Amino acid sequence: ELKVEQNPLFLSMQEGKNYTIYCNYSTTSDRLYWYRQDPGKSLESLFVLLSNGAVKQEGRLMASLDTKARLSTLHITAAVHDLSATYFCAVDLRSGTYKYIFGTGTRLKVLA
Amino acid sequence: DGGITQSPKYLFRKEGQNVTLSCEQNLNHDAMYWYRQDPGQGLRLIYYSQIVNDFQKGDIAEGYSVSREKKESFPLTVTSAQKNPTAFYLCASNWGTYNSPLHFGNGTRLTVT
């Protein structure tokens, strides 16, 4: 059974600090996506990672993909309050059909 | 602007009633998806459709039904057979191809009492 696990599940951090969210998955895939969800809202696409070693950066967020380790990271640099949200990773199964399996999410709270 | 419209935003129903959630997209996307999200949890796939008049069950299809008669529309019916229907339902779409992220609607929050 495919599993996509994120850790930590909850993260409370001070503004200005750095931290990393981890996404591990249990099957072969070279396509991984990161999404952001604000409370009560829908999901917004952040990053699309399509190959081993892929790195994408947007503002204070940087995502990377290691397909050999089946691991993606979302690094937060100098956190600000506006980054408070829940972050999901999702893996695209290489099965000929396009089923996206989501991780459990990491709820991030940045404290002023 | 292109996007995905889900309606209604909030829906209340009595137990034993079927209810249909609407999802319309004007992105010209080929593939559409329905996900369920429970509090504090990730998204679970209910049904997906890659082309008109064809759809496949996801991981939690029991108690749900869908149709895809038009490219832009993918309604979800929550039947009385669904044991725990109260949840946040998200519709999504994409090109159904490599490197195509999902675009999500704003969701429908269904409460069944």
PDB file of C-alpha atoms in Angstrom:
ATOM      1  CA  GLU A   1       0.000   0.000   0.000  1.00  0.00           C
ATOM      2  CA  LEU A   2       1.335   3.386  -0.960  1.00  0.00           C
ATOM      3  CA  LYS A   3       2.011   5.655   1.980  1.00  0.00           C
ATOM      4  CA  VAL A   4       2.940   9.307   1.951  1.00  0.00           C
ATOM      5  CA  GLU A   5       4.072  10.490   5.351  1.00  0.00           C
ATOM      6  CA  GLN A   6       4.904  13.985   6.461  1.00  0.00           C
ATOM      7  CA  ASN A   7       6.678  15.116   9.561  1.00  0.00           C
ATOM      8  CA  PRO A   8       6.255  16.910  11.684  1.00  0.00           C
ATOM      9  CA  LEU A   9       2.454  16.969  11.742  1.00  0.00           C
ATOM     10  CA  PHE A  10       2.454  20.188  13.742  1.00  0.00           C
ATOM     11  CA  LEU A  11       5.103  22.866  13.803  1.00  0.00           C
ATOM     12  CA  SER A  12       5.144  26.000  15.876  1.00  0.00           C
ATOM     13  CA  MET A  13       8.065  28.277  15.204  1.00  0.00           C
ATOM     14  CA  GLN A  14       9.224  31.800  15.900  1.00  0.00           C
ATOM     15  CA  GLU A  15       9.429  34.398  13.193  1.00  0.00           C
ATOM     16  CA  GLY A  16      12.878  34.596  11.687  1.00  0.00           C
ATOM     17  CA  LYS A  17      13.734  30.935  12.288  1.00  0.00           C
ATOM     18  CA  ASN A  18      14.469  28.228   9.749  1.00  0.00           C
ATOM     19  CA  TYR A  19      12.880  24.813   9.591  1.00  0.00           C
ATOM     20  CA  THR A  20      12.337  21.844   7.289  1.00  0.00           C
ATOM     21  CA  ILE A  21       9.236  19.752   6.620  1.00  0.00           C
ATOM     22  CA  TYR A  22       9.818  16.208   5.387  1.00  0.00           C
ATOM     23  CA  CYS A  23       7.741  14.117   3.009  1.00  0.00           C
ATOM     24  CA  ASN A  24       8.519  10.408   2.667  1.00  0.00           C
ATOM     25  CA  TYR A  25       6.749   8.119   0.241  1.00  0.00           C
ATOM     26  CA  SER A  26       6.792   4.365  -0.156  1.00  0.00           C
ATOM     27  CA  THR A  27       6.657   3.781  -3.913  1.00  0.00           C
ATOM     28  CA  THR A  28       8.642   4.705  -6.976  1.00  0.00           C
ATOM     29  CA  SER A  29       7.740   8.132  -8.261  1.00  0.00           C
ATOM     30  CA  ASP A  30       9.606  11.063  -9.741  1.00  0.00           C
ATOM     31  CA  ARG A  31       6.748  13.502  -9.545  1.00  0.00           C
ATOM     32  CA  LEU A  32       5.956  15.272  -6.331  1.00  0.00           C
ATOM     33  CA  TYR A  33       3.875  18.331  -5.592  1.00  0.00           C
ATOM     34  CA  TRP A  34       3.607  20.708  -2.658  1.00  0.00           C
ATOM     35  CA  TYR A  35       0.406  22.529  -1.778  1.00  0.00           C
ATOM     36  CA  ARG A  36      -0.597  25.109   0.784  1.00  0.00           C
ATOM     37  CA  GLN A  37      -3.976  25.262   2.524  1.00  0.00           C
ATOM     38  CA  ASP A  38      -5.177  28.146   4.668  1.00  0.00           C
ATOM     39  CA  PRO A  39      -7.791  27.336   7.344  1.00  0.00           C
ATOM     40  CA  GLY A  40     -11.180  26.605   5.809  1.00  0.00           C
ATOM     41  CA  LYS A  41      -9.863  27.258   2.338  1.00  0.00           C
ATOM     42  CA  SER A  42      -8.889  25.264  -0.703  1.00  0.00           C
ATOM     43  CA  LEU A  43      -5.425  24.093  -1.722  1.00  0.00           C
ATOM     44  CA  GLU A  44      -2.973  26.205  -3.675  1.00  0.00           C
ATOM     45  CA  SER A  45      -0.182  24.685  -5.742  1.00  0.00           C
ATOM     46  CA  LEU A  46       3.284  25.730  -4.547  1.00  0.00           C
ATOM     47  CA  PHE A  47       5.853  23.542  -6.287  1.00  0.00           C
ATOM     48  CA  VAL A  48       6.051  20.860  -8.941  1.00  0.00           C
ATOM     49  CA  LEU A  49       9.119  18.595  -8.685  1.00  0.00           C
ATOM     50  CA  LEU A  50       9.612  16.322 -11.663  1.00  0.00           C
ATOM     51  CA  SER A  51      13.006  14.662 -11.378  1.00  0.00           C
ATOM     52  CA  ASN A  52      15.631  13.472  -8.968  1.00  0.00           C
ATOM     53  CA  GLY A  53      17.569  16.410  -7.588  1.00  0.00           C
ATOM     54  CA  ALA A  54      14.919  18.953  -8.571  1.00  0.00           C
ATOM     55  CA  VAL A  55      14.970  22.105  -6.481  1.00  0.00           C
ATOM     56  CA  LYS A  56      12.436  24.911  -6.645  1.00  0.00           C
ATOM     57  CA  GLN A  57      12.375  28.151  -4.670  1.00  0.00           C
ATOM     58  CA  GLU A  58       9.732  30.789  -4.159  1.00  0.00           C
ATOM     59  CA  GLY A  59      10.351  33.505  -1.622  1.00  0.00           C
ATOM     60  CA  ARG A  60      11.128  31.952   1.755  1.00  0.00           C
ATOM     61  CA  LEU A  61      10.187  28.428   0.659  1.00  0.00           C
ATOM     62  CA  MET A  62      12.437  25.938  -1.084  1.00  0.00           C
ATOM     63  CA  ALA A  63      11.446  22.422  -2.095  1.00  0.00           C
ATOM     64  CA  SER A  64      13.682  19.568  -3.177  1.00  0.00           C
ATOM     65  CA  LEU A  65      13.250  15.988  -4.325  1.00  0.00           C
ATOM     66  CA  ASP A  66      15.455  12.918  -3.821  1.00  0.00           C
ATOM     67  CA  THR A  67      13.782  10.078  -5.677  1.00  0.00           C
ATOM     68  CA  LYS A  68      16.351   7.500  -4.572  1.00  0.00           C
ATOM     69  CA  ALA A  69      15.604   8.208  -0.931  1.00  0.00           C
ATOM     70  CA  ARG A  70      11.909   8.722  -1.744  1.00  0.00           C
ATOM     71  CA  LEU A  71      12.096  11.977   0.137  1.00  0.00           C
ATOM     72  CA  SER A  72      11.078  15.551  -0.479  1.00  0.00           C
ATOM     73  CA  THR A  73      11.781  18.488   1.778  1.00  0.00           C
ATOM     74  CA  LEU A  74      10.171  21.880   2.126  1.00  0.00           C
ATOM     75  CA  HIS A  75      12.585  24.311   3.744  1.00  0.00           C
ATOM     76  CA  ILE A  76      11.406  27.505   5.347  1.00  0.00           C
ATOM     77  CA  THR A  77      13.891  30.335   5.662  1.00  0.00           C
ATOM     78  CA  ALA A  78      13.394  33.204   8.112  1.00  0.00           C
ATOM     79  CA  ALA A  79       9.747  32.385   8.714  1.00  0.00           C
ATOM     80  CA  VAL A  80       7.115  35.120   8.765  1.00  0.00           C
ATOM     81  CA  HIS A  81       3.555  34.989  10.122  1.00  0.00           C
ATOM     82  CA  ASP A  82       2.040  34.898   6.615  1.00  0.00           C
ATOM     83  CA  LEU A  83       3.511  31.439   6.111  1.00  0.00           C
ATOM     84  CA  SER A  84       1.175  30.005   8.743  1.00  0.00           C
ATOM     85  CA  ALA A  85      -0.886  27.348   6.951  1.00  0.00           C
ATOM     86  CA  THR A  86      -1.077  23.611   6.403  1.00  0.00           C
ATOM     87  CA  TYR A  87       1.347  22.216   3.840  1.00  0.00           C
ATOM     88  CA  PHE A  88       0.687  19.024   1.915  1.00  0.00           C
ATOM     89  CA  CYS A  89       2.905  16.979  -0.314  1.00  0.00           C
ATOM     90  CA  ALA A  90       1.368  14.747  -2.964  1.00  0.00           C
ATOM     91  CA  VAL A  91       2.873  11.941  -5.006  1.00  0.00           C
ATOM     92  CA  ASP A  92       1.798  11.150  -8.546  1.00  0.00           C
ATOM     93  CA  LEU A  93       1.647   7.377  -9.029  1.00  0.00           C
ATOM     94  CA  ARG A  94       3.430   6.099 -12.093  1.00  0.00           C
ATOM     95  CA  SER A  95       0.676   3.722 -12.985  1.00  0.00           C
ATOM     96  CA  GLY A  96      -0.595   5.113 -16.269  1.00  0.00           C
ATOM     97  CA  THR A  97      -3.436   6.779 -14.474  1.00  0.00           C
ATOM     98  CA  TYR A  98      -3.045  10.021 -12.672  1.00  0.00           C
ATOM     99  CA  LYS A  99      -3.854   9.353  -9.049  1.00  0.00           C
ATOM    100  CA  TYR A 100      -2.335  11.791  -6.639  1.00  0.00           C
ATOM    101  CA  ILE A 101      -1.809  10.482  -3.120  1.00  0.00           C
ATOM    102  CA  PHE A 102      -1.578  13.160  -0.463  1.00  0.00           C
ATOM    103  CA  GLY A 103       0.409  13.231   2.727  1.00  0.00           C
ATOM    104  CA  THR A 104      -1.254  13.909   6.060  1.00  0.00           C
ATOM    105  CA  GLY A 105      -0.217  17.550   6.046  1.00  0.00           C
ATOM    106  CA  THR A 106       1.972  19.690   8.300  1.00  0.00           C
ATOM    107  CA  ARG A 107       0.212  22.432  10.191  1.00  0.00           C
ATOM    108  CA  LEU A 108       2.629  25.336  10.525  1.00  0.00           C
ATOM    109  CA  LYS A 109       2.129  28.179  12.947  1.00  0.00           C
ATOM    110  CA  VAL A 110       4.594  31.049  12.897  1.00  0.00           C
ATOM    111  CA  LEU A 111       4.607  33.074  16.084  1.00  0.00           C
ATOM    112  CA  ALA A 112       5.381  36.773  16.081  1.00  0.00           C
TER     113      ALA A 112
ATOM    114  CA  ASP B   1     -10.617  34.251 -15.140  1.00  0.00           C
ATOM    115  CA  GLY B   2     -10.405  30.478 -15.449  1.00  0.00           C
ATOM    116  CA  GLY B   3     -11.075  28.343 -12.446  1.00  0.00           C
ATOM    117  CA  ILE B   4     -13.107  25.707 -10.695  1.00  0.00           C
ATOM    118  CA  THR B   5     -16.445  26.529  -9.123  1.00  0.00           C
ATOM    119  CA  GLN B   6     -17.927  24.356  -6.436  1.00  0.00           C
ATOM    120  CA  SER B   7     -21.385  24.898  -5.089  1.00  0.00           C
ATOM    121  CA  PRO B   8     -22.828  25.253  -2.604  1.00  0.00           C
ATOM    122  CA  LYS B   9     -20.145  26.343  -0.146  1.00  0.00           C
ATOM    123  CA  TYR B  10     -22.081  24.906   2.806  1.00  0.00           C
ATOM    124  CA  LEU B  11     -24.654  22.128   2.661  1.00  0.00           C
ATOM    125  CA  PHE B  12     -26.784  20.661   5.411  1.00  0.00           C
ATOM    126  CA  ARG B  13     -28.765  17.467   5.003  1.00  0.00           C
ATOM    127  CA  LYS B  14     -30.661  14.986   7.080  1.00  0.00           C
ATOM    128  CA  GLU B  15     -29.370  11.454   7.377  1.00  0.00           C
ATOM    129  CA  GLY B  16     -30.789   9.166   4.713  1.00  0.00           C
ATOM    130  CA  GLN B  17     -30.995  11.816   1.997  1.00  0.00           C
ATOM    131  CA  ASN B  18     -28.910  11.819  -1.139  1.00  0.00           C
ATOM    132  CA  VAL B  19     -27.173  15.083  -1.961  1.00  0.00           C
ATOM    133  CA  THR B  20     -25.344  16.268  -5.069  1.00  0.00           C
ATOM    134  CA  LEU B  21     -22.320  18.552  -5.002  1.00  0.00           C
ATOM    135  CA  SER B  22     -21.606  20.610  -8.080  1.00  0.00           C
ATOM    136  CA  CYS B  23     -18.206  21.106  -9.699  1.00  0.00           C
ATOM    137  CA  GLU B  24     -17.686  23.139 -12.872  1.00  0.00           C
ATOM    138  CA  GLN B  25     -14.389  24.129 -14.480  1.00  0.00           C
ATOM    139  CA  ASN B  26     -13.633  26.499 -17.358  1.00  0.00           C
ATOM    140  CA  LEU B  27      -9.945  25.631 -17.634  1.00  0.00           C
ATOM    141  CA  ASN B  28     -10.572  23.190 -20.470  1.00  0.00           C
ATOM    142  CA  HIS B  29      -8.913  20.520 -18.361  1.00  0.00           C
ATOM    143  CA  ASP B  30      -9.396  16.898 -19.364  1.00  0.00           C
ATOM    144  CA  ALA B  31      -9.162  15.305 -15.926  1.00  0.00           C
ATOM    145  CA  MET B  32     -11.279  15.985 -12.865  1.00  0.00           C
ATOM    146  CA  TYR B  33     -11.128  14.631  -9.338  1.00  0.00           C
ATOM    147  CA  TRP B  34     -13.097  14.525  -6.117  1.00  0.00           C
ATOM    148  CA  TYR B  35     -11.335  14.445  -2.765  1.00  0.00           C
ATOM    149  CA  ARG B  36     -12.653  14.234   0.760  1.00  0.00           C
ATOM    150  CA  GLN B  37     -10.915  15.953   3.655  1.00  0.00           C
ATOM    151  CA  ASP B  38     -11.684  15.221   7.294  1.00  0.00           C
ATOM    152  CA  PRO B  39     -10.554  17.517  10.122  1.00  0.00           C
ATOM    153  CA  GLY B  40      -6.817  17.397  10.660  1.00  0.00           C
ATOM    154  CA  GLN B  41      -6.312  14.876   7.887  1.00  0.00           C
ATOM    155  CA  GLY B  42      -5.035  14.744   4.371  1.00  0.00           C
ATOM    156  CA  LEU B  43      -7.064  14.359   1.204  1.00  0.00           C
ATOM    157  CA  ARG B  44      -8.496  11.036   0.129  1.00  0.00           C
ATOM    158  CA  LEU B  45      -9.484  10.342  -3.460  1.00  0.00           C
ATOM    159  CA  ILE B  46     -13.141   9.454  -4.064  1.00  0.00           C
ATOM    160  CA  TYR B  47     -13.448   9.361  -7.869  1.00  0.00           C
ATOM    161  CA  TYR B  48     -11.563  10.682 -10.841  1.00  0.00           C
ATOM    162  CA  SER B  49     -12.254  11.082 -14.528  1.00  0.00           C
ATOM    163  CA  GLN B  50      -9.718  11.486 -17.313  1.00  0.00           C
ATOM    164  CA  ILE B  51     -12.170  11.902 -20.177  1.00  0.00           C
ATOM    165  CA  VAL B  52     -15.842  12.551 -20.748  1.00  0.00           C
ATOM    166  CA  ASN B  53     -18.149   9.597 -20.095  1.00  0.00           C
ATOM    167  CA  ASP B  54     -15.451   7.707 -18.207  1.00  0.00           C
ATOM    168  CA  PHE B  55     -14.498   7.687 -14.533  1.00  0.00           C
ATOM    169  CA  GLN B  56     -12.703   5.456 -12.042  1.00  0.00           C
ATOM    170  CA  LYS B  57     -13.100   4.748  -8.366  1.00  0.00           C
ATOM    171  CA  GLY B  58     -10.574   6.169  -5.983  1.00  0.00           C
ATOM    172  CA  ASP B  59      -9.682   4.849  -2.570  1.00  0.00           C
ATOM    173  CA  ILE B  60     -12.980   5.631  -0.809  1.00  0.00           C
ATOM    174  CA  ALA B  61     -15.680   5.393  -3.505  1.00  0.00           C
ATOM    175  CA  GLU B  62     -18.230   3.434  -1.474  1.00  0.00           C
ATOM    176  CA  GLY B  63     -21.399   5.455  -0.904  1.00  0.00           C
ATOM    177  CA  TYR B  64     -20.566   7.980  -3.642  1.00  0.00           C
ATOM    178  CA  SER B  65     -21.430   8.264  -7.322  1.00  0.00           C
ATOM    179  CA  VAL B  66     -20.345  10.591 -10.116  1.00  0.00           C
ATOM    180  CA  SER B  67     -21.052  11.382 -13.740  1.00  0.00           C
ATOM    181  CA  ARG B  68     -19.014  13.068 -16.473  1.00  0.00           C
ATOM    182  CA  GLU B  69     -21.408  13.930 -19.259  1.00  0.00           C
ATOM    183  CA  LYS B  70     -19.646  17.181 -20.115  1.00  0.00           C
ATOM    184  CA  LYS B  71     -15.974  18.037 -20.046  1.00  0.00           C
ATOM    185  CA  GLU B  72     -16.505  20.991 -17.735  1.00  0.00           C
ATOM    186  CA  SER B  73     -18.760  19.286 -15.185  1.00  0.00           C
ATOM    187  CA  PHE B  74     -18.152  16.508 -12.650  1.00  0.00           C
ATOM    188  CA  PRO B  75     -20.943  16.346 -10.045  1.00  0.00           C
ATOM    189  CA  LEU B  76     -20.615  14.144  -6.974  1.00  0.00           C
ATOM    190  CA  THR B  77     -23.604  12.480  -5.319  1.00  0.00           C
ATOM    191  CA  VAL B  78     -23.285  11.499  -1.692  1.00  0.00           C
ATOM    192  CA  THR B  79     -25.768   8.701  -1.169  1.00  0.00           C
ATOM    193  CA  SER B  80     -27.442   7.464   1.974  1.00  0.00           C
ATOM    194  CA  ALA B  81     -25.109   4.481   1.811  1.00  0.00           C
ATOM    195  CA  GLN B  82     -22.160   6.665   2.817  1.00  0.00           C
ATOM    196  CA  LYS B  83     -21.820   6.001   6.533  1.00  0.00           C
ATOM    197  CA  ASN B  84     -19.947   9.141   7.555  1.00  0.00           C
ATOM    198  CA  PRO B  85     -20.688  11.813   4.942  1.00  0.00           C
ATOM    199  CA  THR B  86     -19.924  14.891   7.029  1.00  0.00           C
ATOM    200  CA  ALA B  87     -16.684  16.276   5.592  1.00  0.00           C
ATOM    201  CA  PHE B  88     -15.080  18.937   3.409  1.00  0.00           C
ATOM    202  CA  TYR B  89     -15.263  17.972  -0.268  1.00  0.00           C
ATOM    203  CA  LEU B  90     -12.773  19.306  -2.787  1.00  0.00           C
ATOM    204  CA  CYS B  91     -13.031  19.115  -6.539  1.00  0.00           C
ATOM    205  CA  ALA B  92      -9.891  19.436  -8.647  1.00  0.00           C
ATOM    206  CA  SER B  93      -8.837  19.321 -12.272  1.00  0.00           C
ATOM    207  CA  ASN B  94      -5.725  19.167 -14.416  1.00  0.00           C
ATOM    208  CA  TRP B  95      -4.547  18.228 -17.900  1.00  0.00           C
ATOM    209  CA  GLY B  96      -4.247  14.588 -16.898  1.00  0.00           C
ATOM    210  CA  THR B  97      -0.673  14.515 -18.122  1.00  0.00           C
ATOM    211  CA  TYR B  98       2.853  14.443 -16.781  1.00  0.00           C
ATOM    212  CA  ASN B  99       3.801  17.518 -14.727  1.00  0.00           C
ATOM    213  CA  SER B 100       0.288  18.862 -14.389  1.00  0.00           C
ATOM    214  CA  PRO B 101      -0.508  20.000 -10.853  1.00  0.00           C
ATOM    215  CA  LEU B 102      -4.044  19.893  -9.561  1.00  0.00           C
ATOM    216  CA  HIS B 103      -6.150  23.054  -9.511  1.00  0.00           C
ATOM    217  CA  PHE B 104      -8.688  23.026  -6.713  1.00  0.00           C
ATOM    218  CA  GLY B 105     -12.107  24.534  -6.206  1.00  0.00           C
ATOM    219  CA  ASN B 106     -12.994  26.273  -2.947  1.00  0.00           C
ATOM    220  CA  GLY B 107     -14.707  23.236  -1.529  1.00  0.00           C
ATOM    221  CA  THR B 108     -18.109  22.283  -0.167  1.00  0.00           C
ATOM    222  CA  ARG B 109     -18.559  21.665   3.518  1.00  0.00           C
ATOM    223  CA  LEU B 110     -21.250  19.021   3.970  1.00  0.00           C
ATOM    224  CA  THR B 111     -22.904  18.420   7.316  1.00  0.00           C
ATOM    225  CA  VAL B 112     -25.294  15.524   7.750  1.00  0.00           C
ATOM    226  CA  THR B 113     -27.311  15.219  10.949  1.00  0.00           C
TER     227      THR B 113
END
